[in-house]
CSV table of C-alpha atoms in Angstrom, one decimal:
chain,number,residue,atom,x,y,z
A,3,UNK,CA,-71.4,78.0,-43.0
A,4,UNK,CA,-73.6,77.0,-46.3
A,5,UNK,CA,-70.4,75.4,-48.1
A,6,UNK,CA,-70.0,73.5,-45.0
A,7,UNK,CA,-73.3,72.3,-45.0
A,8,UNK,CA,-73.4,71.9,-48.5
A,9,UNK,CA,-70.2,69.6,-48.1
A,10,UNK,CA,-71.5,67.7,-45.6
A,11,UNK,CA,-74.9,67.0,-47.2
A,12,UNK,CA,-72.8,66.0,-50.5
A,13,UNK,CA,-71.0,63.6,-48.3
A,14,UNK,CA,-73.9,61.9,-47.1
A,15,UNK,CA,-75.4,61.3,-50.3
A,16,UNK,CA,-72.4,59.6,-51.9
A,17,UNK,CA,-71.6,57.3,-48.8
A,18,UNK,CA,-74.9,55.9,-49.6
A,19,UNK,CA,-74.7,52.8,-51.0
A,20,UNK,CA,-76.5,52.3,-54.5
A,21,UNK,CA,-79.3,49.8,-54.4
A,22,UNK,CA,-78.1,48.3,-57.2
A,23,UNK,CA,-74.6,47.8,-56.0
A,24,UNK,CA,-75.5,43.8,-56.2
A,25,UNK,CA,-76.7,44.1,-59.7
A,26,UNK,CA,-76.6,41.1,-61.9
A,27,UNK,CA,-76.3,40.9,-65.8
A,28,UNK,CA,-79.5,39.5,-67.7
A,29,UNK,CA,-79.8,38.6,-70.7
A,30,UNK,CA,-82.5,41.0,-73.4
A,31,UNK,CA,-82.7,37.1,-75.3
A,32,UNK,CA,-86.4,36.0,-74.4
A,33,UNK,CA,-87.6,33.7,-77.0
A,34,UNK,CA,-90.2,32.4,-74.8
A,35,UNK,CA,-92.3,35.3,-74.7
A,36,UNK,CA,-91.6,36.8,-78.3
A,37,UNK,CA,-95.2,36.6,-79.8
A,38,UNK,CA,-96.5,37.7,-76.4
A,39,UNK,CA,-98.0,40.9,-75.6
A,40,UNK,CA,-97.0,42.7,-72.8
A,41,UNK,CA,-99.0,43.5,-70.1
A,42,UNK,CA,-97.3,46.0,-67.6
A,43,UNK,CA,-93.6,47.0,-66.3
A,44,UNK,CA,-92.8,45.9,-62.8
A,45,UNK,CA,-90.8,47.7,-60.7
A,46,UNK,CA,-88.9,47.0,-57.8
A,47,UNK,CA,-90.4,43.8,-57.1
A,48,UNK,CA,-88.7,41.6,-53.9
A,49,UNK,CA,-88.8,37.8,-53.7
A,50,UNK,CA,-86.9,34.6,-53.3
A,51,UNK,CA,-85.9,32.3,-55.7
A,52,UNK,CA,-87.1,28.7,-55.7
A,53,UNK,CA,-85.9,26.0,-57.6
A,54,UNK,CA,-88.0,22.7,-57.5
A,55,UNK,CA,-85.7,21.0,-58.9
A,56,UNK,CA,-83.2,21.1,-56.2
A,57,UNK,CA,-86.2,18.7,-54.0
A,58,UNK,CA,-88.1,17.2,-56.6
A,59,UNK,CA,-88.0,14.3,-58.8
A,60,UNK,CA,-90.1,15.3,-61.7
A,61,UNK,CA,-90.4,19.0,-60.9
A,62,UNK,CA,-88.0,21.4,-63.4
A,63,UNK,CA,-89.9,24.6,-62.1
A,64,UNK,CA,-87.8,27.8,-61.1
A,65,UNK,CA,-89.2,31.1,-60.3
A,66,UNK,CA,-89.6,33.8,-58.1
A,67,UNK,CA,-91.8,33.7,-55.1
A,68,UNK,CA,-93.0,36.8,-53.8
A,69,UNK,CA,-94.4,37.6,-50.2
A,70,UNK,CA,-98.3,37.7,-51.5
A,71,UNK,CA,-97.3,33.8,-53.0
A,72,UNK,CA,-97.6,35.3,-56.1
A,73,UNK,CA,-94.5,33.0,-58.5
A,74,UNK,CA,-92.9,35.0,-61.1
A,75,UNK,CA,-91.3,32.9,-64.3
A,76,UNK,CA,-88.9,34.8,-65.5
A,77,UNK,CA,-87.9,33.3,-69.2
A,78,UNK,CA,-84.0,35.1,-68.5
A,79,UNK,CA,-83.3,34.0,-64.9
A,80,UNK,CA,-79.3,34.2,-64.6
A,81,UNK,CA,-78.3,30.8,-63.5
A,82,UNK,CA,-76.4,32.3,-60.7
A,83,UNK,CA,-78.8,33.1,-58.9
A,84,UNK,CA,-81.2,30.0,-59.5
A,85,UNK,CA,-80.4,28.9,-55.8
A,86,UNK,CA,-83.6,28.1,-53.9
A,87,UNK,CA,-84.0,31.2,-51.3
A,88,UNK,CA,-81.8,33.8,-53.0
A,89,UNK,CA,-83.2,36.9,-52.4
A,90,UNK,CA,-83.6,39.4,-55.3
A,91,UNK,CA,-85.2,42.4,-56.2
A,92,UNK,CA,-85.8,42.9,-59.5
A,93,UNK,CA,-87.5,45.1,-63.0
A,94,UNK,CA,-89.8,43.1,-65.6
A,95,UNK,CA,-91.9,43.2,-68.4
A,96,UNK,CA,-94.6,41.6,-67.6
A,97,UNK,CA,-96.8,39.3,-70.4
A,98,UNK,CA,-100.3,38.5,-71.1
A,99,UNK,CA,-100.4,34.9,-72.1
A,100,UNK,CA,-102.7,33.9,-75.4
A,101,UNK,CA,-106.1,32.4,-74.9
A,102,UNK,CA,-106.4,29.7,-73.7
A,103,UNK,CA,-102.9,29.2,-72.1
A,104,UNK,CA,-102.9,28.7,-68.4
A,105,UNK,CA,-99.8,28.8,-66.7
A,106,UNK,CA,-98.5,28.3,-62.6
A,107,UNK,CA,-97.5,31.8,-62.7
A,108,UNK,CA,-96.5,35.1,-64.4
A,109,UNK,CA,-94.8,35.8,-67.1
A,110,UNK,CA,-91.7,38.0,-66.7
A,111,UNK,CA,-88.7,38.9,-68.6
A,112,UNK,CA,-86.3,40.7,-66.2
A,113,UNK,CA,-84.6,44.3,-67.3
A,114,UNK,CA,-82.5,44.9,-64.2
A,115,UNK,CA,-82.1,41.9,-61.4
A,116,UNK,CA,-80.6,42.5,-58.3
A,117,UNK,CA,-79.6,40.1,-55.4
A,118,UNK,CA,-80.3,41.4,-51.6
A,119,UNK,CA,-79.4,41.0,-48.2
């Protein structure tokens, strides 16, 4: 009865579907960032894509938008995924920008990107 339960319970755990089945490739190239300092590792962070650029003129903007508002510029953003409302879920380093530099968002550099349901 233990090897049957056993069996079962092994069952169940590989017919679960990895969460990072949709995984998509990005790049470790960053130049952006280089002389930055990083700040913190994010993990697991949900959001949607938006792409100004699809609606406006003079906007080139693309980042990721998260439920608090907060926009995430990620300097490695796959191109196939630059779609206004993909949803993703992804892994960063984030970056602390130098003095004096203000920016619309923050700055991420993504280690594992995801796209979700």
């Amino acid at each position: 009865m233990k090897t049957l339960s056993l069996i079962v319970g092994l069952l169940m755990v590989a017919c679960q579907p990895n969460p990072w089945d949709h995984e998509v490739a990005v790049s470790a190239d960053c130049p952006a960032y280089a002389e930055w300092k990083k700040a913190a590792e994010l993990r697991e962070v949900p959001g949607t894509v938006v792409n100004e650029a699809e609606t406006s003129q003079t906007s080139t903007w693309i980042y990721i938008q998260t439920s608090d508002n907060t926009r995430y510029f990620a300097c490695n953003l796959p191109t196939s995924v630059q779609k206004t409302g993909t949803k993703v879920v992804f892994n960063a380093d984030e970056f602390a920008p130098p003095p004096n530099v203000r920016l619309a968002g923050v700055p991420v550099k993504l280690t594992k990107l995801r796209t979700a349901p």
